[in-house]
């Protein structure tokens, strides 16, 4: 798609440029009017001052020698400057010209502008503009003195030309700059538009280009790219879930159908039917549990639970978890070691965090053999809170650790042991919602799972006491005692 002139003129940036150019033009006109008026006022004042000076001198001559002295003084000046720039008129009460280089004038006293003919040096006549002042001398004689107003006219013409050319050049530059700016913006929008069309056509890996100028377009594009990344991950997750559901639920559904078919063909008593129904109900419960876990993960991924976030006492939550799982450890003959610092505080949804921590502890106990050691440790580390669950069971091979949080993923390919493979997927979803970093490490033997919570913000800390880091100084990663005992 090319940038054509009609499309360029319809862009909002070009319309904005036109608006600013119009506002600038109005501002220039106002400035021109002010300068034009102020300059005219100044030039008129200068002409009036020159005229007043001559009239004062002629008044003095009148007081010393009467009308004849005034006429003589005017005659002398006209001989010296026959064509101005100062013009004189002295006429009697009847209108007869007594002296001067202006024709008779039937005006009155005061200041005024007038035009008068003047014979040029080549014999022709021209019209001149004069700024004059007339006074009536004692006895009725009329005296008028004027100054050539051509400098004022010349100044006005100069101002008109300067502002005229300046306005034309400014408007041309404004419209040209607006067109260039609009063209650049339009080309960038066209680039973004082409990228979005490619994405809509199915190229979900395509991203909008970022120039690296850190302007508003880069901020917008970065946000859109982040949204596209999340959408791509969500779609990939949906595809993965669909494939996993088709693969992982086929076996229990097939097994359920076979049991029903066997019961239909072989069960000939109420007891046999009841036994078959009980086994089918158990199979359906496992399937419903799987769908429930998937729904739970989807709800967590939507981020709705973030609205329920609040500051909570993680130490108290962990102690409650210990009370719940201590009987399970006793039943399997496992050693359950606990070291939880007091006053640990985090922000989040209590129910979801309890689910996440319970899944991790239960996973450690379930996959560790009888007599194994399981540890739960929590303390402050570098301003954040770290929770570690460690065991000396079979562990997870290093090559498999990056896959265990995928939905339906199970280390045992035969899937003979109970479970849906969604426990750690639920842990990962809750951790992502709460911005908790999960690290899997070798416990030598066994597995060490570290959950590192982000530090509380200032508004989350206020009114709720100090972080446990005040009583647990240090910035080294948490190393629980059971791990030291195991080497």
Short mmCIF file of C-alpha atoms in Angstrom, two decimals, residues 1 184-200 206-211 215-222 224-225 228:
data_model
loop_
_atom_site.label_atom_id
_atom_site.label_comp_id
_atom_site.label_asym_id
_atom_site.label_seq_id
_atom_site.Cartn_x
_atom_site.Cartn_y
_atom_site.Cartn_z
CA UNK A 1 0.00 0.00 0.00
CA UNK A 184 6.40 9.36 8.01
CA UNK A 185 3.57 8.62 10.44
CA UNK A 186 1.45 7.12 7.67
CA UNK A 187 4.30 4.88 6.48
CA UNK A 188 4.83 3.62 10.02
CA UNK A 189 1.12 2.96 10.42
CA UNK A 190 1.11 1.15 7.09
CA UNK A 191 3.97 -1.04 8.33
CA UNK A 192 2.00 -1.86 11.47
CA UNK A 193 -1.13 -2.47 9.38
CA UNK A 194 0.69 -4.93 7.10
CA UNK A 195 2.05 -6.77 10.13
CA UNK A 196 -1.43 -7.02 11.67
CA UNK A 197 -2.85 -8.35 8.39
CA UNK A 198 -0.12 -10.99 8.30
CA UNK A 199 -1.02 -11.97 11.87
CA UNK A 200 -4.72 -12.13 10.98
CA UNK A 206 4.89 -12.11 13.29
CA UNK A 207 5.50 -9.08 15.50
CA UNK A 208 5.12 -5.37 14.95
CA UNK A 209 8.41 -3.57 14.17
CA UNK A 210 10.03 -1.42 16.86
CA UNK A 211 12.38 1.37 15.76
CA UNK A 215 8.67 7.30 21.31
CA UNK A 216 4.94 6.83 21.75
CA UNK A 217 4.78 4.48 18.76
CA UNK A 218 7.47 2.25 20.26
CA UNK A 219 5.59 2.18 23.56
CA UNK A 220 2.35 1.27 21.78
CA UNK A 221 4.02 -1.36 19.60
CA UNK A 222 5.84 -2.88 22.61
CA UNK A 224 0.87 -4.78 21.36
CA UNK A 225 3.78 -7.20 20.92
CA UNK A 228 0.51 -10.86 20.92
#
